[in-house]
PDB file of N, CA and C in Angstrom:
ATOM      1  N   MET A   1      15.558  -2.842  14.820  1.00 54.00           N
ATOM      2  CA  MET A   1      14.143  -2.892  15.110  1.00 54.00           C
ATOM      3  C   MET A   1      13.894  -3.415  16.516  1.00 54.00           C
ATOM      4  N   SER A   2      14.921  -3.762  17.193  1.00 61.00           N
ATOM      5  CA  SER A   2      14.730  -4.262  18.544  1.00 61.00           C
ATOM      6  C   SER A   2      14.543  -3.144  19.552  1.00 61.00           C
ATOM      7  N   SER A   3      14.831  -1.910  19.160  1.00 66.00           N
ATOM      8  CA  SER A   3      14.617  -0.797  20.087  1.00 66.00           C
ATOM      9  C   SER A   3      13.130  -0.469  20.172  1.00 66.00           C
ATOM     10  N   LYS A   4      12.792   0.323  21.150  1.00 67.00           N
ATOM     11  CA  LYS A   4      11.391   0.691  21.393  1.00 67.00           C
ATOM     12  C   LYS A   4      10.743   1.319  20.154  1.00 67.00           C
ATOM     13  N   ASP A   5      11.471   2.171  19.470  1.00 74.00           N
ATOM     14  CA  ASP A   5      10.928   2.872  18.311  1.00 74.00           C
ATOM     15  C   ASP A   5      11.307   2.220  16.989  1.00 74.00           C
ATOM     16  N   GLY A   6      11.942   1.077  17.042  1.00 72.00           N
ATOM     17  CA  GLY A   6      12.426   0.428  15.835  1.00 72.00           C
ATOM     18  C   GLY A   6      11.344   0.125  14.823  1.00 72.00           C
ATOM     19  N   MET A   7      10.221  -0.388  15.272  1.00 68.00           N
ATOM     20  CA  MET A   7       9.120  -0.717  14.367  1.00 68.00           C
ATOM     21  C   MET A   7       8.594   0.550  13.688  1.00 68.00           C
ATOM     22  N   GLN A   8       8.406   1.583  14.433  1.00 71.00           N
ATOM     23  CA  GLN A   8       7.904   2.834  13.857  1.00 71.00           C
ATOM     24  C   GLN A   8       8.891   3.377  12.824  1.00 71.00           C
ATOM     25  N   HIS A   9      10.166   3.328  13.139  1.00 74.00           N
ATOM     26  CA  HIS A   9      11.169   3.809  12.198  1.00 74.00           C
ATOM     27  C   HIS A   9      11.154   2.992  10.910  1.00 74.00           C
ATOM     28  N   PHE A  10      10.993   1.683  11.036  1.00 71.00           N
ATOM     29  CA  PHE A  10      10.939   0.838   9.850  1.00 71.00           C
ATOM     30  C   PHE A  10       9.713   1.169   9.011  1.00 71.00           C
ATOM     31  N   GLU A  11       8.578   1.338   9.666  1.00 69.00           N
ATOM     32  CA  GLU A  11       7.349   1.629   8.925  1.00 69.00           C
ATOM     33  C   GLU A  11       7.406   2.992   8.247  1.00 69.00           C
ATOM     34  N   GLU A  12       8.172   3.917   8.776  1.00 72.00           N
ATOM     35  CA  GLU A  12       8.358   5.205   8.121  1.00 72.00           C
ATOM     36  C   GLU A  12       9.219   5.064   6.866  1.00 72.00           C
ATOM     37  N   LEU A  13      10.045   4.046   6.832  1.00 72.00           N
ATOM     38  CA  LEU A  13      10.908   3.795   5.691  1.00 72.00           C
ATOM     39  C   LEU A  13      10.103   3.450   4.438  1.00 72.00           C
ATOM     40  N   LEU A  14       9.034   2.690   4.595  1.00 64.00           N
ATOM     41  CA  LEU A  14       8.274   2.229   3.432  1.00 64.00           C
ATOM     42  C   LEU A  14       7.794   3.369   2.551  1.00 64.00           C
ATOM     43  N   PRO A  15       7.039   4.328   3.100  1.00 60.00           N
ATOM     44  CA  PRO A  15       6.576   5.401   2.208  1.00 60.00           C
ATOM     45  C   PRO A  15       7.719   6.269   1.691  1.00 60.00           C
ATOM     46  N   LEU A  16       8.751   6.422   2.477  1.00 71.00           N
ATOM     47  CA  LEU A  16       9.827   7.321   2.068  1.00 71.00           C
ATOM     48  C   LEU A  16      10.651   6.791   0.915  1.00 71.00           C
ATOM     49  N   PHE A  17      10.876   5.508   0.862  1.00 83.00           N
ATOM     50  CA  PHE A  17      11.763   4.968  -0.162  1.00 83.00           C
ATOM     51  C   PHE A  17      11.035   4.085  -1.167  1.00 83.00           C
ATOM     52  N   PHE A  18      10.492   3.008  -0.701  1.00 85.00           N
ATOM     53  CA  PHE A  18       9.923   2.029  -1.621  1.00 85.00           C
ATOM     54  C   PHE A  18       8.667   2.557  -2.313  1.00 85.00           C
ATOM     55  N   GLU A  19       7.690   2.987  -1.545  1.00 83.00           N
ATOM     56  CA  GLU A  19       6.439   3.430  -2.162  1.00 83.00           C
ATOM     57  C   GLU A  19       6.619   4.675  -3.010  1.00 83.00           C
ATOM     58  N   LEU A  20       7.395   5.636  -2.546  1.00 86.00           N
ATOM     59  CA  LEU A  20       7.587   6.849  -3.337  1.00 86.00           C
ATOM     60  C   LEU A  20       8.307   6.552  -4.645  1.00 86.00           C
ATOM     61  N   MET A  21       9.233   5.617  -4.631  1.00 89.00           N
ATOM     62  CA  MET A  21       9.890   5.222  -5.858  1.00 89.00           C
ATOM     63  C   MET A  21       8.879   4.559  -6.805  1.00 89.00           C
ATOM     64  N   LEU A  22       8.004   3.726  -6.244  1.00 91.00           N
ATOM     65  CA  LEU A  22       6.984   3.084  -7.080  1.00 91.00           C
ATOM     66  C   LEU A  22       6.008   4.111  -7.634  1.00 91.00           C
ATOM     67  N   VAL A  23       5.625   5.066  -6.829  1.00 88.00           N
ATOM     68  CA  VAL A  23       4.711   6.125  -7.287  1.00 88.00           C
ATOM     69  C   VAL A  23       5.357   6.903  -8.431  1.00 88.00           C
ATOM     70  N   ARG A  24       6.620   7.217  -8.277  1.00 90.00           N
ATOM     71  CA  ARG A  24       7.332   7.938  -9.335  1.00 90.00           C
ATOM     72  C   ARG A  24       7.320   7.125 -10.629  1.00 90.00           C
ATOM     73  N   CYS A  25       7.607   5.848 -10.537  1.00 90.00           N
ATOM     74  CA  CYS A  25       7.559   4.979 -11.721  1.00 90.00           C
ATOM     75  C   CYS A  25       6.163   4.962 -12.331  1.00 90.00           C
ATOM     76  N   CYS A  26       5.178   4.899 -11.480  1.00 88.00           N
ATOM     77  CA  CYS A  26       3.791   4.871 -11.952  1.00 88.00           C
ATOM     78  C   CYS A  26       3.458   6.151 -12.719  1.00 88.00           C
ATOM     79  N   ARG A  27       3.823   7.272 -12.151  1.00 88.00           N
ATOM     80  CA  ARG A  27       3.533   8.556 -12.804  1.00 88.00           C
ATOM     81  C   ARG A  27       4.234   8.692 -14.147  1.00 88.00           C
ATOM     82  N   ILE A  28       5.423   8.159 -14.264  1.00 92.00           N
ATOM     83  CA  ILE A  28       6.211   8.335 -15.478  1.00 92.00           C
ATOM     84  C   ILE A  28       5.922   7.255 -16.521  1.00 92.00           C
ATOM     85  N   TYR A  29       5.814   6.006 -16.073  1.00 92.00           N
ATOM     86  CA  TYR A  29       5.844   4.893 -17.007  1.00 92.00           C
ATOM     87  C   TYR A  29       4.542   4.103 -17.160  1.00 92.00           C
ATOM     88  N   ALA A  30       3.569   4.314 -16.324  1.00 94.00           N
ATOM     89  CA  ALA A  30       2.366   3.475 -16.373  1.00 94.00           C
ATOM     90  C   ALA A  30       1.636   3.620 -17.702  1.00 94.00           C
ATOM     91  N   THR A  31       1.262   2.489 -18.245  1.00 95.00           N
ATOM     92  CA  THR A  31       0.449   2.477 -19.461  1.00 95.00           C
ATOM     93  C   THR A  31      -0.995   2.804 -19.089  1.00 95.00           C
ATOM     94  N   SER A  32      -1.808   3.029 -20.082  1.00 95.00           N
ATOM     95  CA  SER A  32      -3.230   3.292 -19.830  1.00 95.00           C
ATOM     96  C   SER A  32      -3.881   2.120 -19.110  1.00 95.00           C
ATOM     97  N   GLU A  33      -3.541   0.909 -19.525  1.00 96.00           N
ATOM     98  CA  GLU A  33      -4.098  -0.285 -18.873  1.00 96.00           C
ATOM     99  C   GLU A  33      -3.667  -0.351 -17.404  1.00 96.00           C
ATOM    100  N   GLN A  34      -2.401  -0.070 -17.132  1.00 94.00           N
ATOM    101  CA  GLN A  34      -1.919  -0.093 -15.746  1.00 94.00           C
ATOM    102  C   GLN A  34      -2.596   0.996 -14.914  1.00 94.00           C
ATOM    103  N   LYS A  35      -2.779   2.169 -15.491  1.00 93.00           N
ATOM    104  CA  LYS A  35      -3.476   3.245 -14.778  1.00 93.00           C
ATOM    105  C   LYS A  35      -4.919   2.858 -14.490  1.00 93.00           C
ATOM    106  N   ASN A  36      -5.553   2.161 -15.411  1.00 95.00           N
ATOM    107  CA  ASN A  36      -6.924   1.688 -15.189  1.00 95.00           C
ATOM    108  C   ASN A  36      -6.976   0.695 -14.025  1.00 95.00           C
ATOM    109  N   ARG A  37      -6.025  -0.242 -13.982  1.00 95.00           N
ATOM    110  CA  ARG A  37      -5.969  -1.204 -12.866  1.00 95.00           C
ATOM    111  C   ARG A  37      -5.715  -0.482 -11.551  1.00 95.00           C
ATOM    112  N   PHE A  38      -4.830   0.493 -11.577  1.00 91.00           N
ATOM    113  CA  PHE A  38      -4.504   1.303 -10.405  1.00 91.00           C
ATOM    114  C   PHE A  38      -5.759   2.036  -9.913  1.00 91.00           C
ATOM    115  N   ASN A  39      -6.472   2.668 -10.838  1.00 93.00           N
ATOM    116  CA  ASN A  39      -7.690   3.395 -10.465  1.00 93.00           C
ATOM    117  C   ASN A  39      -8.781   2.460  -9.956  1.00 93.00           C
ATOM    118  N   GLN A  40      -8.877   1.266 -10.528  1.00 96.00           N
ATOM    119  CA  GLN A  40      -9.849   0.291 -10.041  1.00 96.00           C
ATOM    120  C   GLN A  40      -9.505  -0.149  -8.624  1.00 96.00           C
ATOM    121  N   ALA A  41      -8.226  -0.307  -8.345  1.00 94.00           N
ATOM    122  CA  ALA A  41      -7.793  -0.678  -6.989  1.00 94.00           C
ATOM    123  C   ALA A  41      -8.155   0.420  -5.991  1.00 94.00           C
ATOM    124  N   ILE A  42      -8.038   1.681  -6.408  1.00 93.00           N
ATOM    125  CA  ILE A  42      -8.449   2.792  -5.545  1.00 93.00           C
ATOM    126  C   ILE A  42      -9.944   2.717  -5.287  1.00 93.00           C
ATOM    127  N   GLU A  43     -10.713   2.433  -6.320  1.00 95.00           N
ATOM    128  CA  GLU A  43     -12.168   2.330  -6.150  1.00 95.00           C
ATOM    129  C   GLU A  43     -12.547   1.172  -5.233  1.00 95.00           C
ATOM    130  N   ASP A  44     -11.806   0.077  -5.317  1.00 95.00           N
ATOM    131  CA  ASP A  44     -12.059  -1.047  -4.406  1.00 95.00           C
ATOM    132  C   ASP A  44     -11.803  -0.623  -2.961  1.00 95.00           C
ATOM    133  N   CYS A  45     -10.730   0.122  -2.739  1.00 93.00           N
ATOM    134  CA  CYS A  45     -10.460   0.632  -1.382  1.00 93.00           C
ATOM    135  C   CYS A  45     -11.597   1.542  -0.928  1.00 93.00           C
ATOM    136  N   ARG A  46     -12.038   2.409  -1.817  1.00 94.00           N
ATOM    137  CA  ARG A  46     -13.141   3.327  -1.487  1.00 94.00           C
ATOM    138  C   ARG A  46     -14.411   2.548  -1.115  1.00 94.00           C
ATOM    139  N   LYS A  47     -14.677   1.503  -1.863  1.00 96.00           N
ATOM    140  CA  LYS A  47     -15.879   0.699  -1.633  1.00 96.00           C
ATOM    141  C   LYS A  47     -15.862   0.052  -0.249  1.00 96.00           C
ATOM    142  N   TYR A  48     -14.679  -0.296   0.243  1.00 93.00           N
ATOM    143  CA  TYR A  48     -14.573  -1.038   1.500  1.00 93.00           C
ATOM    144  C   TYR A  48     -14.075  -0.208   2.674  1.00 93.00           C
ATOM    145  N   VAL A  49     -14.080   1.100   2.555  1.00 92.00           N
ATOM    146  CA  VAL A  49     -13.542   1.936   3.621  1.00 92.00           C
ATOM    147  C   VAL A  49     -14.255   1.687   4.956  1.00 92.00           C
ATOM    148  N   ASP A  50     -15.505   1.244   4.910  1.00 91.00           N
ATOM    149  CA  ASP A  50     -16.267   0.945   6.134  1.00 91.00           C
ATOM    150  C   ASP A  50     -16.108  -0.492   6.618  1.00 91.00           C
ATOM    151  N   ASN A  51     -15.477  -1.329   5.841  1.00 89.00           N
ATOM    152  CA  ASN A  51     -15.320  -2.744   6.171  1.00 89.00           C
ATOM    153  C   ASN A  51     -13.830  -3.036   6.283  1.00 89.00           C
ATOM    154  N   ASN A  52     -13.346  -3.071   7.508  1.00 86.00           N
ATOM    155  CA  ASN A  52     -11.910  -3.134   7.733  1.00 86.00           C
ATOM    156  C   ASN A  52     -11.243  -4.350   7.097  1.00 86.00           C
ATOM    157  N   VAL A  53     -11.832  -5.510   7.220  1.00 86.00           N
ATOM    158  CA  VAL A  53     -11.214  -6.722   6.661  1.00 86.00           C
ATOM    159  C   VAL A  53     -11.099  -6.603   5.146  1.00 86.00           C
ATOM    160  N   ASN A  54     -12.170  -6.209   4.489  1.00 91.00           N
ATOM    161  CA  ASN A  54     -12.129  -6.071   3.035  1.00 91.00           C
ATOM    162  C   ASN A  54     -11.237  -4.913   2.604  1.00 91.00           C
ATOM    163  N   PHE A  55     -11.198  -3.840   3.404  1.00 89.00           N
ATOM    164  CA  PHE A  55     -10.327  -2.719   3.083  1.00 89.00           C
ATOM    165  C   PHE A  55      -8.858  -3.166   3.104  1.00 89.00           C
ATOM    166  N   ILE A  56      -8.490  -3.936   4.095  1.00 88.00           N
ATOM    167  CA  ILE A  56      -7.101  -4.413   4.181  1.00 88.00           C
ATOM    168  C   ILE A  56      -6.741  -5.229   2.940  1.00 88.00           C
ATOM    169  N   HIS A  57      -7.641  -6.106   2.507  1.00 91.00           N
ATOM    170  CA  HIS A  57      -7.377  -6.899   1.298  1.00 91.00           C
ATOM    171  C   HIS A  57      -7.277  -5.996   0.067  1.00 91.00           C
ATOM    172  N   ALA A  58      -8.169  -5.012  -0.033  1.00 94.00           N
ATOM    173  CA  ALA A  58      -8.133  -4.081  -1.165  1.00 94.00           C
ATOM    174  C   ALA A  58      -6.854  -3.238  -1.128  1.00 94.00           C
ATOM    175  N   ASP A  59      -6.428  -2.851   0.071  1.00 91.00           N
ATOM    176  CA  ASP A  59      -5.218  -2.057   0.231  1.00 91.00           C
ATOM    177  C   ASP A  59      -3.984  -2.865  -0.191  1.00 91.00           C
ATOM    178  N   ILE A  60      -3.934  -4.114   0.211  1.00 92.00           N
ATOM    179  CA  ILE A  60      -2.820  -4.982  -0.188  1.00 92.00           C
ATOM    180  C   ILE A  60      -2.793  -5.120  -1.709  1.00 92.00           C
ATOM    181  N   ASN A  61      -3.961  -5.302  -2.316  1.00 94.00           N
ATOM    182  CA  ASN A  61      -4.038  -5.414  -3.768  1.00 94.00           C
ATOM    183  C   ASN A  61      -3.580  -4.118  -4.444  1.00 94.00           C
ATOM    184  N   PHE A  62      -3.998  -2.972  -3.894  1.00 93.00           N
ATOM    185  CA  PHE A  62      -3.566  -1.675  -4.424  1.00 93.00           C
ATOM    186  C   PHE A  62      -2.041  -1.589  -4.458  1.00 93.00           C
ATOM    187  N   HIS A  63      -1.412  -1.942  -3.351  1.00 91.00           N
ATOM    188  CA  HIS A  63       0.043  -1.848  -3.278  1.00 91.00           C
ATOM    189  C   HIS A  63       0.724  -2.877  -4.182  1.00 91.00           C
ATOM    190  N   ARG A  64       0.083  -4.032  -4.358  1.00 94.00           N
ATOM    191  CA  ARG A  64       0.646  -5.022  -5.280  1.00 94.00           C
ATOM    192  C   ARG A  64       0.614  -4.488  -6.712  1.00 94.00           C
ATOM    193  N   ILE A  65      -0.511  -3.906  -7.096  1.00 95.00           N
ATOM    194  CA  ILE A  65      -0.610  -3.333  -8.443  1.00 95.00           C
ATOM    195  C   ILE A  65       0.446  -2.244  -8.624  1.00 95.00           C
ATOM    196  N   LEU A  66       0.623  -1.412  -7.621  1.00 93.00           N
ATOM    197  CA  LEU A  66       1.646  -0.375  -7.670  1.00 93.00           C
ATOM    198  C   LEU A  66       3.027  -0.997  -7.870  1.00 93.00           C
ATOM    199  N   SER A  67       3.297  -2.100  -7.180  1.00 94.00           N
ATOM    200  CA  SER A  67       4.609  -2.743  -7.294  1.00 94.00           C
ATOM    201  C   SER A  67       4.806  -3.420  -8.649  1.00 94.00           C
ATOM    202  N   GLU A  68       3.726  -3.751  -9.344  1.00 95.00           N
ATOM    203  CA  GLU A  68       3.815  -4.421 -10.643  1.00 95.00           C
ATOM    204  C   GLU A  68       4.064  -3.455 -11.800  1.00 95.00           C
ATOM    205  N   ILE A  69       3.753  -2.180 -11.626  1.00 94.00           N
ATOM    206  CA  ILE A  69       3.830  -1.224 -12.735  1.00 94.00           C
ATOM    207  C   ILE A  69       5.226  -1.130 -13.346  1.00 94.00           C
ATOM    208  N   PRO A  70       6.302  -1.098 -12.569  1.00 94.00           N
ATOM    209  CA  PRO A  70       7.631  -1.024 -13.202  1.00 94.00           C
ATOM    210  C   PRO A  70       8.034  -2.303 -13.949  1.00 94.00           C
ATOM    211  N   GLU A  71       7.243  -3.361 -13.799  1.00 94.00           N
ATOM    212  CA  GLU A  71       7.508  -4.653 -14.453  1.00 94.00           C
ATOM    213  C   GLU A  71       8.880  -5.213 -14.068  1.00 94.00           C
ATOM    214  N   ASN A  72       9.201  -5.042 -12.799  1.00 94.00           N
ATOM    215  CA  ASN A  72      10.446  -5.574 -12.246  1.00 94.00           C
ATOM    216  C   ASN A  72      10.061  -6.563 -11.154  1.00 94.00           C
ATOM    217  N   PRO A  73      10.331  -7.847 -11.336  1.00 96.00           N
ATOM    218  CA  PRO A  73       9.898  -8.843 -10.360  1.00 96.00           C
ATOM    219  C   PRO A  73      10.499  -8.644  -8.965  1.00 96.00           C
ATOM    220  N   ILE A  74      11.610  -7.946  -8.891  1.00 94.00           N
ATOM    221  CA  ILE A  74      12.204  -7.687  -7.570  1.00 94.00           C
ATOM    222  C   ILE A  74      11.279  -6.779  -6.750  1.00 94.00           C
ATOM    223  N   PHE A  75      10.641  -5.812  -7.387  1.00 92.00           N
ATOM    224  CA  PHE A  75       9.731  -4.921  -6.674  1.00 92.00           C
ATOM    225  C   PHE A  75       8.520  -5.688  -6.133  1.00 92.00           C
ATOM    226  N   VAL A  76       8.011  -6.615  -6.927  1.00 94.00           N
ATOM    227  CA  VAL A  76       6.881  -7.437  -6.475  1.00 94.00           C
ATOM    228  C   VAL A  76       7.328  -8.325  -5.317  1.00 94.00           C
ATOM    229  N   ALA A  77       8.526  -8.866  -5.406  1.00 93.00           N
ATOM    230  CA  ALA A  77       9.045  -9.709  -4.326  1.00 93.00           C
ATOM    231  C   ALA A  77       9.230  -8.901  -3.041  1.00 93.00           C
ATOM    232  N   ILE A  78       9.724  -7.677  -3.161  1.00 89.00           N
ATOM    233  CA  ILE A  78       9.864  -6.819  -1.977  1.00 89.00           C
ATOM    234  C   ILE A  78       8.493  -6.531  -1.387  1.00 89.00           C
ATOM    235  N   HIS A  79       7.538  -6.199  -2.236  1.00 88.00           N
ATOM    236  CA  HIS A  79       6.165  -5.945  -1.762  1.00 88.00           C
ATOM    237  C   HIS A  79       5.630  -7.160  -1.016  1.00 88.00           C
ATOM    238  N   THR A  80       5.766  -8.329  -1.606  1.00 91.00           N
ATOM    239  CA  THR A  80       5.245  -9.555  -0.999  1.00 91.00           C
ATOM    240  C   THR A  80       5.908  -9.826   0.344  1.00 91.00           C
ATOM    241  N   ALA A  81       7.211  -9.664   0.400  1.00 87.00           N
ATOM    242  CA  ALA A  81       7.934  -9.897   1.658  1.00 87.00           C
ATOM    243  C   ALA A  81       7.501  -8.903   2.731  1.00 87.00           C
ATOM    244  N   LEU A  82       7.362  -7.653   2.372  1.00 83.00           N
ATOM    245  CA  LEU A  82       6.939  -6.642   3.350  1.00 83.00           C
ATOM    246  C   LEU A  82       5.514  -6.890   3.836  1.00 83.00           C
ATOM    247  N   ILE A  83       4.626  -7.231   2.924  1.00 83.00           N
ATOM    248  CA  ILE A  83       3.241  -7.507   3.323  1.00 83.00           C
ATOM    249  C   ILE A  83       3.193  -8.716   4.247  1.00 83.00           C
ATOM    250  N   ASN A  84       3.910  -9.767   3.897  1.00 84.00           N
ATOM    251  CA  ASN A  84       3.929 -10.954   4.763  1.00 84.00           C
ATOM    252  C   ASN A  84       4.481 -10.615   6.139  1.00 84.00           C
ATOM    253  N   TRP A  85       5.535  -9.833   6.184  1.00 78.00           N
ATOM    254  CA  TRP A  85       6.113  -9.440   7.463  1.00 78.00           C
ATOM    255  C   TRP A  85       5.117  -8.606   8.273  1.00 78.00           C
ATOM    256  N   LEU A  86       4.471  -7.634   7.630  1.00 75.00           N
ATOM    257  CA  LEU A  86       3.505  -6.795   8.343  1.00 75.00           C
ATOM    258  C   LEU A  86       2.320  -7.611   8.858  1.00 75.00           C
ATOM    259  N   ILE A  87       1.818  -8.508   8.044  1.00 75.00           N
ATOM    260  CA  ILE A  87       0.683  -9.341   8.464  1.00 75.00           C
ATOM    261  C   ILE A  87       1.083 -10.214   9.653  1.00 75.00           C
ATOM    262  N   ASN A  88       2.245 -10.821   9.561  1.00 75.00           N
ATOM    263  CA  ASN A  88       2.676 -11.720  10.640  1.00 75.00           C
ATOM    264  C   ASN A  88       3.014 -10.989  11.925  1.00 75.00           C
ATOM    265  N   SER A  89       3.453  -9.745  11.829  1.00 69.00           N
ATOM    266  CA  SER A  89       3.867  -9.045  13.045  1.00 69.00           C
ATOM    267  C   SER A  89       2.831  -8.068  13.582  1.00 69.00           C
ATOM    268  N   HIS A  90       1.815  -7.727  12.779  1.00 59.00           N
ATOM    269  CA  HIS A  90       0.850  -6.702  13.205  1.00 59.00           C
ATOM    270  C   HIS A  90      -0.612  -7.116  13.055  1.00 59.00           C
ATOM    271  N   THR A  91      -0.896  -8.380  13.012  1.00 56.00           N
ATOM    272  CA  THR A  91      -2.262  -8.834  12.756  1.00 56.00           C
ATOM    273  C   THR A  91      -3.269  -8.184  13.697  1.00 56.00           C
ATOM    274  N   ARG A  92      -2.977  -8.163  14.989  1.00 59.00           N
ATOM    275  CA  ARG A  92      -3.924  -7.570  15.946  1.00 59.00           C
ATOM    276  C   ARG A  92      -4.105  -6.085  15.720  1.00 59.00           C
ATOM    277  N   GLU A  93      -3.045  -5.385  15.407  1.00 54.00           N
ATOM    278  CA  GLU A  93      -3.132  -3.937  15.208  1.00 54.00           C
ATOM    279  C   GLU A  93      -3.992  -3.593  14.004  1.00 54.00           C
ATOM    280  N   TYR A  94      -3.860  -4.341  12.909  1.00 54.00           N
ATOM    281  CA  TYR A  94      -4.625  -4.034  11.715  1.00 54.00           C
ATOM    282  C   TYR A  94      -6.104  -4.339  11.893  1.00 54.00           C
ATOM    283  N   GLY A  95      -6.418  -5.211  12.783  1.00 56.00           N
ATOM    284  CA  GLY A  95      -7.815  -5.522  13.045  1.00 56.00           C
ATOM    285  C   GLY A  95      -8.571  -4.394  13.723  1.00 56.00           C
ATOM    286  N   HIS A  96      -7.838  -3.421  14.242  1.00 61.00           N
ATOM    287  CA  HIS A  96      -8.475  -2.314  14.967  1.00 61.00           C
ATOM    288  C   HIS A  96      -8.411  -0.999  14.209  1.00 61.00           C
ATOM    289  N   LEU A  97      -8.079  -1.047  12.926  1.00 66.00           N
ATOM    290  CA  LEU A  97      -8.072   0.183  12.150  1.00 66.00           C
ATOM    291  C   LEU A  97      -9.489   0.730  12.060  1.00 66.00           C
ATOM    292  N   THR A  98      -9.601   2.024  12.052  1.00 76.00           N
ATOM    293  CA  THR A  98     -10.914   2.660  12.012  1.00 76.00           C
ATOM    294  C   THR A  98     -11.225   3.149  10.609  1.00 76.00           C
ATOM    295  N   LYS A  99     -12.480   3.511  10.401  1.00 76.00           N
ATOM    296  CA  LYS A  99     -12.883   4.097   9.121  1.00 76.00           C
ATOM    297  C   LYS A  99     -12.048   5.344   8.847  1.00 76.00           C
ATOM    298  N   GLU A 100     -11.775   6.117   9.868  1.00 80.00           N
ATOM    299  CA  GLU A 100     -10.980   7.334   9.691  1.00 80.00           C
ATOM    300  C   GLU A 100      -9.574   7.004   9.182  1.00 80.00           C
ATOM    301  N   GLN A 101      -8.947   5.983   9.757  1.00 80.00           N
ATOM    302  CA  GLN A 101      -7.615   5.577   9.311  1.00 80.00           C
ATOM    303  C   GLN A 101      -7.657   5.033   7.885  1.00 80.00           C
ATOM    304  N   ASN A 102      -8.697   4.265   7.571  1.00 77.00           N
ATOM    305  CA  ASN A 102      -8.852   3.740   6.220  1.00 77.00           C
ATOM    306  C   ASN A 102      -9.054   4.887   5.229  1.00 77.00           C
ATOM    307  N   THR A 103      -9.813   5.894   5.622  1.00 84.00           N
ATOM    308  CA  THR A 103     -10.067   7.049   4.760  1.00 84.00           C
ATOM    309  C   THR A 103      -8.770   7.820   4.498  1.00 84.00           C
ATOM    310  N   ILE A 104      -7.935   7.957   5.509  1.00 80.00           N
ATOM    311  CA  ILE A 104      -6.635   8.610   5.328  1.00 80.00           C
ATOM    312  C   ILE A 104      -5.793   7.829   4.322  1.00 80.00           C
ATOM    313  N   SER A 105      -5.766   6.503   4.456  1.00 81.00           N
ATOM    314  CA  SER A 105      -5.019   5.669   3.500  1.00 81.00           C
ATOM    315  C   SER A 105      -5.562   5.848   2.093  1.00 81.00           C
ATOM    316  N   LEU A 106      -6.883   5.862   1.965  1.00 80.00           N
ATOM    317  CA  LEU A 106      -7.513   6.040   0.655  1.00 80.00           C
ATOM    318  C   LEU A 106      -7.102   7.368   0.042  1.00 80.00           C
ATOM    319  N   LYS A 107      -7.142   8.440   0.814  1.00 84.00           N
ATOM    320  CA  LYS A 107      -6.742   9.759   0.301  1.00 84.00           C
ATOM    321  C   LYS A 107      -5.284   9.754  -0.144  1.00 84.00           C
ATOM    322  N   GLN A 108      -4.432   9.063   0.594  1.00 81.00           N
ATOM    323  CA  GLN A 108      -3.028   8.966   0.189  1.00 81.00           C
ATOM    324  C   GLN A 108      -2.903   8.221  -1.138  1.00 81.00           C
ATOM    325  N   HIS A 109      -3.694   7.174  -1.322  1.00 77.00           N
ATOM    326  CA  HIS A 109      -3.659   6.428  -2.575  1.00 77.00           C
ATOM    327  C   HIS A 109      -4.077   7.327  -3.745  1.00 77.00           C
ATOM    328  N   ILE A 110      -5.129   8.074  -3.546  1.00 81.00           N
ATOM    329  CA  ILE A 110      -5.621   8.973  -4.600  1.00 81.00           C
ATOM    330  C   ILE A 110      -4.544   9.991  -4.956  1.00 81.00           C
ATOM    331  N   ASP A 111      -3.838  10.486  -3.971  1.00 78.00           N
ATOM    332  CA  ASP A 111      -2.793  11.485  -4.200  1.00 78.00           C
ATOM    333  C   ASP A 111      -1.591  10.920  -4.958  1.00 78.00           C
ATOM    334  N   TYR A 112      -1.441   9.615  -5.005  1.00 73.00           N
ATOM    335  CA  TYR A 112      -0.306   9.023  -5.698  1.00 73.00           C
ATOM    336  C   TYR A 112      -0.270   9.438  -7.163  1.00 73.00           C
ATOM    337  N   LEU A 113      -1.434   9.495  -7.789  1.00 69.00           N
ATOM    338  CA  LEU A 113      -1.478   9.923  -9.195  1.00 69.00           C
ATOM    339  C   LEU A 113      -1.869  11.363  -9.240  1.00 69.00           C
TER     340      LEU A 113
END
């Protein structure tokens, strides 16, 4: 990650491996209650698409719920570690996300199920 493109390469890793594996688990194993929590998290993101600070919190919650569905504490720990790392290393960048970027994230969340 010390190279110029290292951060971008790392961030591409998340959707390719961790999130897609969680989405697969969600599609196969999620209970009705878990799907309801997942859908509520999507609605929270939708509600805050115009409010960047609240959208970021809703987005983090969405991904946490996704990480909880397999009921494996290691997945939640990985999620927590990644979120903490992203917050600590990208705080300024996330503060400048636009409604358009938030809307793209929301559409990706909806497509998960």
